[in-house]
Amino acid sequence: MMASSYNAKEEDGHHSGSVGPGGAGAVKSRKPDNTAFKQQRLPAWQPILTAGTVLPAFFVIGLIFIPIGIGLFVTSNNIKEFEIDYTGMDPDSPCNMCINSTTPCRCSIPFTLEQPFENNVFMYYGLSNFYQNHRRYVKSRDDSQLNGDKSSLLYPSKECEPYRTRNGLPVAPCGAIANSLFNDTLELIYYYPNKSSMSIPLVKTGIAWWTDTHVKFRNPGGNNNLTAAFKGTTKPENWQNPVYELDPTNPENNGFVNEDFIVWMRTAALPTFRKLYRIIQKKKDNLTPTLPPGNYTLEITYNYPVISFDGHKRMILSTISWMGGKNPFLGIAYITVGSVCFFLGVVLLIIHHKFGNRNNNADIPN
Amino acid sequence: PSVSFLSTSWSSRDEKRVDSRTIYVGHRQCPGTEAFIAPKFCDNRIVSSKYTVWNFLPKNLFEQFRRIANFYFLIIFLVQVIVDTPTSPVTSGLPLFFVITVTAIKQGYEDWLRHKADKEVNKYLVTVLEDGRRIRKESERIKVGDVVEVVEDETFPCDLILLQSSRDDDTCFVTTASLDGESNHKTHYTVPDTEKDLESLTATIECEQPQPDLYKYVSARHTLYSMSIVKWSLGPENLLLKGATLKNTKKIYGVAVYTGMETKMALNYQGKSQKRSAVEKSINAFLLVYLCILLSKALVCTTLKYVWQSRDGQDEPWYNQKTQKEKDAYKFLKMFTDFLSFMVLFNFIIPVSMYVTVEMQKFLGSFFITWDKDFFDPEIQEGALVNTSDLNEELGQVEYVFTDKTGTLTQNNMEFIECCIDGFQYKNRDSCSELDSFCVTDGPVSKLHEKAGREELFLRALCLCHTVQVKEAGDMETVSEDQIDGLLPPTEQQKECLFLDLYELLHVLNFDPVRRRMSVIVRSKAGETLLFCKGADSSIFPRVRSEEVDRIRVHVERNATEGYRTLCVAYKQLCTEEYVEVDAKLREARLALQDREEKLMAVYNQVETGMSLIGATAVEDRLQEEAAETMEALQEAGIKVWVLTGDKMETAKSTCYACRLFQRGTELLELTVRTLEDGGRKREERLHELLLEYHKKAVQDAPPAKLGVRSWVTASQEYGFIIDGATLSLVLNSSPEASSTRYKSLFLQICQNCTAVLCCRMAPLQKAQIVKMVKNSKGSPITLSIGDGANDVSMILEAHVGIGIKGKEGRQAVRNSDYAIPKLKHLKKLLLAHGHLYYVRIAHLVQYFFYKNLCFILPQFLYQFFCGYSQQPLYDAAYLTMYNICFTSMPILAYSLLEQHIAIESLMDTNATLRWGPFLYWTTLGIFHGLLFFFGVRCLFSNPALQDNGQVFGNWSYGTIVFTVLVFTVTLKLALDTRHWTWINHLVIWGSLAFYVFFSFFWGGIIWPFLQQQRLYFVFANMLSSVSAWLVIILLILLSLLPEILVLVLRKPRGPHRRQVRKAHNHVVPFCL
């Protein structure tokens, strides 16, 4: 890639001759040490970037990046993604009735999948214009409370204000993030061609980082008898159930280690975001796709108000590849950069050929 | 009588009491002064330390926070503590604490060393005579008025007036090596009348208040002699300075006059003005730009925040309620705290660590100068000395070099060449220097005997007119006090004892640079009183009979053009009446307390008239080793060399030719007293005329010099300019102010277009004046003064960089210089290699710092647009804190110490002046990188499901990816700029990156106890488990460095291949500041 000249500058060894008159070891000579470091003569590698040396690099980069880019692009295109906005802003939308309802409201939106979804299918909910990255919001949590610290459970951090105490009792979990936990329930119903229907099994675990569920988030006093452990605390204001009853079906998935809760607690980077909601596991037989094409209904328990801040709610079904979800950016970027490098390589080659000889001549006197 | 005297004395001195102090020798008051109040003087404790244990903390902190930068960071820190800010106070408090602590430790250690040294001095036991007993006392307890005994080879514990010496002739010898580096022995005299019995001595000393000048001392002593007052004058020859050492004298007694902090030594070690480098000034300018960027960023964010909040439901959505306190806050106060918060969030754009790194770079960098063995001179067994490390880079920007001639360009090693007695020339036959080796080369041999009388007189004059002291015992270790005497051939020295017996020394009329001559008055055995005078021709000729002058002038002028130093010798016989008058006048002048110098001068001038000229000597002062090569190299590098000398024009001119400052083709423009008097008109008119003429020649007719094209272009005529002191003062101090400034600008313009300028017959102050004039001229060029003697100190202090040569004329110049080198030839490497390297290094260092912090903070700024202007930091607090301290600081420090963008041997070039262009380039680069980092990751996060298990990344992952790209990019950018990869560079660059990765794992690998937030728990590890994150990191790093690589390739390659070409073309290094 680079032409280099290894320039170990000659060191003239140890001078013994010129110590000076009378300085035969008796007087410590003030002569500076003749070491390579002190004389700034450390052997050094001096890379020289010239057109001739960088040219191959450009071609190599181009040749590596373009295939990677194409691979990424193809992979991204092969990922199937389906998205429904169920906010209900449109008066025709089935969920329009739920917008102003104060009680839990159910609505269902039918949709059709044109293509089969193979392998594991991931179900996300997406929110827009929801500032999970607002500073006041991000810091409104108490990580030691969430880590099972008993004193923090009863005396939550000041950062949780104004969601720290309610009715004189400490809030568990405290803070704005926990209080605004996403509480819509989404269910999928598949209509067989023969009109019979089946509720698609949605797996609630494996949606949060392993380290979060196992280390970062812990229940006070272990997972048994959560009711007693959370005694003396109160549930956040907006919650319907206390934290130890988040998942009635799986006792292991309750308290602070509830995965829906953990996913929500990882604050999103941008105001429009998606979070993993459920996993639809592939069929055991591997013969039929996880989600065959056909008619489906999204059953929604509409609780979460977003209209007040112009927000939108989406449900996203997506397959996943080795690079994650669908995102054409990387593929395009790689192809572009690879092509630019290749192009530059060609241009440099031309320049080098046409004008390079002159430069070389100038170098020859060396 | 004593009473009356004292009363008159007091009344006459009342108004001057502030100017003088009275000391009672041995604390014995004069009888009859009952109302005697013991005057209060400070004790003899030397306190060079700045702090005590008690005041160290507050005083040191105060000193440190007086620096603008530290104060700024303190303010930021306080804002963080008081206001609810996005980043914890630790992020800026820790670096600040680090900086302050390191500086405090350094200063504390230095102070501890000073304390130790002080203690050693203060606890030293000395012998004091008290009430007739000899008492051993600690040095710090000496009081003014104590009589102190000092034995041979001891140093004086305070400033003493010599009372009694063990030597018969009432003298003692001292060496002031530790004060001014002059190792020769100097004679000091006792007060002539002192009683042998010190216990019964009753005397007072009136002396001036302490002042730092080592060579000036005026006082008078009143001795009570059996009830009558005798008054004596005391001068510097009676004063023994603290720090000097007694030599060749068994013991002396002296009375302490100045003690402790009032000694001349202590006064001299105080307050040397700090020179600030031009780079530091430009750093401040850049800082101002960045401060504006910072303020405008904060302002933009605050404005947009309130615009954004005014929309419905954005300020306080249901999921993110404000606390009661926030709701109650007054709106404008809220706006202000928001503004402060943004300031705090973006304050990293002005890095604390830059100051630390710059300081460290300068401090460590200066070691390379002292370590350089090329600066080692085997003769004096010393290398270079760095007194100020602040100016390393200034060395590389020097545009004007002002050099002294004697001792700097020349060796100041006088070699006798020839002499001329009454117009006959005598030459020294090289090896043998016996008296009879003088042979007459012109003039008839037969006349030799007739001339013998004159010859003898001439030699006598030379032998007598000096201040050589002969050490009595054994070896002829004679050390001359004034340098002009280097011409004494050894034989004469041997004969001198003989002469000393024959003559009695009456008066010495000391040498001084204004009179430029010295005289002695002696009385021979025969009873004749003679005055011998020697000095520069210009100062002797007007004082002798003119018919004698003509015979010798030819020789003197011929010798001068050959580059020899000439010295004229004259004598005068004084009849008894004359002598008595002179004697009285001299004594009177010496006794004067006020204006003694002026009075003495007047008497000297009066005495030294009507002499008859005996002859002249010529002494060669050989050029320094490689003086010509050095000058040539400097000129080739585009540096203008000005020679400022006190010597006469002809001598100086010939030296300039010898140094190749003037070439054969150089047209000389002379502006001297001689040329002014040519026209026979008024001097001013002629001056004006000449100035205009030269201006036309050198400035107007010269082809317009293009920027960057140097004067080495051979096609055009080269000019040299010569001016002398008298004319210069005419130019500078012309009576109408307007014409003076016009002359000045004309003069400057001419000088700037000349390759070399020679200013001769300069007084020391005029040298400084010239330096100041050039320093303040248009474009404020960087100036450098180099000299070796006390007369160069003023210009050394005046110039941006002062360089002292460890020469023969003592250590005055070295002490006042910023850098000291043993020989002139070392200047070449100092300027062209070290100076240039440091300039390139520090320029890169500063620019790089601004760049890396700009692209560090820009993403954070951009993030505000996506987080509702809520001051949410993009990076974790640990990253914010460590970025400048750990992750990116070492590579640039190593770079700035080790970089050699081209090899030292081939450095020929200087003067890439400080420019805004490269600054703009770096700023643009920083902005480009910042935008790229942020939006690259932004595009990736349009779908935050980046792992192959479908899980999503949050805001801390976002920040960590940006930060990783950032750390790698800025480090690799530096790696691209590094032209000189030593193992240290490798270690530090790759080590920093490895440390970043290691630290991130560590920081995210543990649930940290005592921390409120565990934001980064496993964020880094999860990031690395995502292929997309890897891909985007690689892509962004490559993309940000691509333009850089392109620029590097498309630019003409630099490196070993190009050395030869560079040498020839001497072009400006691009992108260096």
PDB file of N, CA, C and O in Angstrom, chain B residues 428-457:
ATOM      1  N   ASN B 428      54.723  41.458  14.472  1.00  0.00           N
ATOM      2  CA  ASN B 428      54.971  40.339  15.370  1.00  0.00           C
ATOM      3  C   ASN B 428      55.350  39.134  14.544  1.00  0.00           C
ATOM      4  O   ASN B 428      54.573  38.679  13.717  1.00  0.00           O
ATOM      5  N   ARG B 429      56.536  38.657  14.771  1.00  0.00           N
ATOM      6  CA  ARG B 429      56.898  37.418  14.066  1.00  0.00           C
ATOM      7  C   ARG B 429      56.253  36.280  14.818  1.00  0.00           C
ATOM      8  O   ARG B 429      56.542  36.070  16.006  1.00  0.00           O
ATOM      9  N   ASP B 430      55.473  35.571  14.070  1.00  0.00           N
ATOM     10  CA  ASP B 430      54.437  34.731  14.685  1.00  0.00           C
ATOM     11  C   ASP B 430      54.787  34.031  15.987  1.00  0.00           C
ATOM     12  O   ASP B 430      54.270  34.362  17.041  1.00  0.00           O
ATOM     13  N   SER B 431      55.680  33.050  15.931  1.00  0.00           N
ATOM     14  CA  SER B 431      55.773  32.186  17.120  1.00  0.00           C
ATOM     15  C   SER B 431      56.451  32.881  18.293  1.00  0.00           C
ATOM     16  O   SER B 431      55.949  32.898  19.408  1.00  0.00           O
ATOM     17  N   CYS B 432      57.595  33.478  18.039  1.00  0.00           N
ATOM     18  CA  CYS B 432      58.326  34.044  19.166  1.00  0.00           C
ATOM     19  C   CYS B 432      57.830  35.450  19.465  1.00  0.00           C
ATOM     20  O   CYS B 432      57.610  36.256  18.576  1.00  0.00           O
ATOM     21  N   SER B 433      57.607  35.709  20.673  1.00  0.00           N
ATOM     22  CA  SER B 433      57.078  37.014  21.001  1.00  0.00           C
ATOM     23  C   SER B 433      57.995  37.728  21.988  1.00  0.00           C
ATOM     24  O   SER B 433      57.560  38.416  22.882  1.00  0.00           O
ATOM     25  N   GLU B 434      59.266  37.506  21.823  1.00  0.00           N
ATOM     26  CA  GLU B 434      60.224  38.223  22.648  1.00  0.00           C
ATOM     27  C   GLU B 434      60.216  39.690  22.287  1.00  0.00           C
ATOM     28  O   GLU B 434      59.793  40.080  21.212  1.00  0.00           O
ATOM     29  N   LEU B 435      60.676  40.441  23.191  1.00  0.00           N
ATOM     30  CA  LEU B 435      60.674  41.876  22.941  1.00  0.00           C
ATOM     31  C   LEU B 435      61.496  42.205  21.701  1.00  0.00           C
ATOM     32  O   LEU B 435      61.123  43.030  20.884  1.00  0.00           O
ATOM     33  N   ASP B 436      62.602  41.496  21.543  1.00  0.00           N
ATOM     34  CA  ASP B 436      63.460  41.831  20.417  1.00  0.00           C
ATOM     35  C   ASP B 436      62.957  41.226  19.110  1.00  0.00           C
ATOM     36  O   ASP B 436      63.587  41.383  18.079  1.00  0.00           O
ATOM     37  N   SER B 437      61.884  40.549  19.159  1.00  0.00           N
ATOM     38  CA  SER B 437      61.349  40.049  17.893  1.00  0.00           C
ATOM     39  C   SER B 437      60.572  41.147  17.174  1.00  0.00           C
ATOM     40  O   SER B 437      60.147  40.973  16.056  1.00  0.00           O
ATOM     41  N   PHE B 438      60.334  42.230  17.851  1.00  0.00           N
ATOM     42  CA  PHE B 438      59.765  43.365  17.127  1.00  0.00           C
ATOM     43  C   PHE B 438      60.797  43.833  16.138  1.00  0.00           C
ATOM     44  O   PHE B 438      61.896  44.204  16.541  1.00  0.00           O
ATOM     45  N   CYS B 439      60.479  43.799  14.926  1.00  0.00           N
ATOM     46  CA  CYS B 439      61.485  44.281  14.002  1.00  0.00           C
ATOM     47  C   CYS B 439      60.872  45.358  13.153  1.00  0.00           C
ATOM     48  O   CYS B 439      59.671  45.384  12.898  1.00  0.00           O
ATOM     49  N   VAL B 440      61.698  46.237  12.780  1.00  0.00           N
ATOM     50  CA  VAL B 440      61.198  47.377  12.030  1.00  0.00           C
ATOM     51  C   VAL B 440      61.037  46.973  10.585  1.00  0.00           C
ATOM     52  O   VAL B 440      61.959  46.442   9.981  1.00  0.00           O
ATOM     53  N   THR B 441      59.905  47.167  10.049  1.00  0.00           N
ATOM     54  CA  THR B 441      59.715  46.793   8.660  1.00  0.00           C
ATOM     55  C   THR B 441      59.742  48.004   7.751  1.00  0.00           C
ATOM     56  O   THR B 441      59.973  47.888   6.577  1.00  0.00           O
ATOM     57  N   ASP B 442      59.435  49.114   8.287  1.00  0.00           N
ATOM     58  CA  ASP B 442      59.677  50.297   7.467  1.00  0.00           C
ATOM     59  C   ASP B 442      60.436  51.314   8.326  1.00  0.00           C
ATOM     60  O   ASP B 442      60.434  51.240   9.548  1.00  0.00           O
ATOM     61  N   GLY B 443      61.060  52.188   7.719  1.00  0.00           N
ATOM     62  CA  GLY B 443      61.913  53.104   8.485  1.00  0.00           C
ATOM     63  C   GLY B 443      63.310  52.516   8.588  1.00  0.00           C
ATOM     64  O   GLY B 443      63.462  51.300   8.658  1.00  0.00           O
ATOM     65  N   PRO B 444      64.264  53.347   8.557  1.00  0.00           N
ATOM     66  CA  PRO B 444      65.659  52.892   8.548  1.00  0.00           C
ATOM     67  C   PRO B 444      66.036  52.208   9.859  1.00  0.00           C
ATOM     68  O   PRO B 444      65.602  52.613  10.935  1.00  0.00           O
ATOM     69  N   VAL B 445      66.842  51.163   9.700  1.00  0.00           N
ATOM     70  CA  VAL B 445      67.256  50.389  10.865  1.00  0.00           C
ATOM     71  C   VAL B 445      68.119  51.244  11.795  1.00  0.00           C
ATOM     72  O   VAL B 445      68.062  51.119  13.007  1.00  0.00           O
ATOM     73  N   SER B 446      68.841  52.099  11.168  1.00  0.00           N
ATOM     74  CA  SER B 446      69.768  52.897  11.972  1.00  0.00           C
ATOM     75  C   SER B 446      69.038  53.745  13.009  1.00  0.00           C
ATOM     76  O   SER B 446      69.559  54.065  14.052  1.00  0.00           O
ATOM     77  N   LYS B 447      67.812  54.053  12.639  1.00  0.00           N
ATOM     78  CA  LYS B 447      67.067  54.904  13.548  1.00  0.00           C
ATOM     79  C   LYS B 447      66.603  54.160  14.795  1.00  0.00           C
ATOM     80  O   LYS B 447      66.039  54.747  15.713  1.00  0.00           O
ATOM     81  N   LEU B 448      66.803  52.855  14.748  1.00  0.00           N
ATOM     82  CA  LEU B 448      66.266  52.028  15.820  1.00  0.00           C
ATOM     83  C   LEU B 448      66.676  52.534  17.188  1.00  0.00           C
ATOM     84  O   LEU B 448      65.860  52.625  18.103  1.00  0.00           O
ATOM     85  N   HIS B 449      67.919  52.880  17.264  1.00  0.00           N
ATOM     86  CA  HIS B 449      68.398  53.278  18.575  1.00  0.00           C
ATOM     87  C   HIS B 449      67.876  54.635  18.990  1.00  0.00           C
ATOM     88  O   HIS B 449      67.568  54.840  20.154  1.00  0.00           O
ATOM     89  N   GLU B 450      67.749  55.491  17.996  1.00  0.00           N
ATOM     90  CA  GLU B 450      67.188  56.800  18.343  1.00  0.00           C
ATOM     91  C   GLU B 450      65.756  56.651  18.847  1.00  0.00           C
ATOM     92  O   GLU B 450      65.288  57.392  19.691  1.00  0.00           O
ATOM     93  N   LYS B 451      65.130  55.675  18.247  1.00  0.00           N
ATOM     94  CA  LYS B 451      63.716  55.519  18.584  1.00  0.00           C
ATOM     95  C   LYS B 451      63.505  54.745  19.884  1.00  0.00           C
ATOM     96  O   LYS B 451      62.381  54.566  20.330  1.00  0.00           O
ATOM     97  N   ALA B 452      64.573  54.227  20.382  1.00  0.00           N
ATOM     98  CA  ALA B 452      64.419  53.342  21.529  1.00  0.00           C
ATOM     99  C   ALA B 452      63.638  53.984  22.661  1.00  0.00           C
ATOM    100  O   ALA B 452      62.822  53.343  23.314  1.00  0.00           O
ATOM    101  N   GLY B 453      63.871  55.265  22.818  1.00  0.00           N
ATOM    102  CA  GLY B 453      63.171  55.953  23.898  1.00  0.00           C
ATOM    103  C   GLY B 453      61.665  55.905  23.720  1.00  0.00           C
ATOM    104  O   GLY B 453      60.916  55.577  24.638  1.00  0.00           O
ATOM    105  N   ARG B 454      61.229  56.181  22.480  1.00  0.00           N
ATOM    106  CA  ARG B 454      59.800  56.149  22.200  1.00  0.00           C
ATOM    107  C   ARG B 454      59.241  54.742  22.373  1.00  0.00           C
ATOM    108  O   ARG B 454      58.161  54.543  22.923  1.00  0.00           O
ATOM    109  N   GLU B 455      60.029  53.803  21.893  1.00  0.00           N
ATOM    110  CA  GLU B 455      59.570  52.413  22.001  1.00  0.00           C
ATOM    111  C   GLU B 455      59.356  52.038  23.452  1.00  0.00           C
ATOM    112  O   GLU B 455      58.365  51.434  23.822  1.00  0.00           O
ATOM    113  N   GLU B 456      60.326  52.439  24.232  1.00  0.00           N
ATOM    114  CA  GLU B 456      60.232  52.079  25.641  1.00  0.00           C
ATOM    115  C   GLU B 456      59.011  52.731  26.278  1.00  0.00           C
ATOM    116  O   GLU B 456      58.251  52.117  27.007  1.00  0.00           O
ATOM    117  N   LEU B 457      58.823  53.966  25.911  1.00  0.00           N
ATOM    118  CA  LEU B 457      57.671  54.690  26.435  1.00  0.00           C
ATOM    119  C   LEU B 457      56.372  53.982  26.039  1.00  0.00           C
ATOM    120  O   LEU B 457      55.452  53.799  26.837  1.00  0.00           O
TER     121      LEU B 457
END
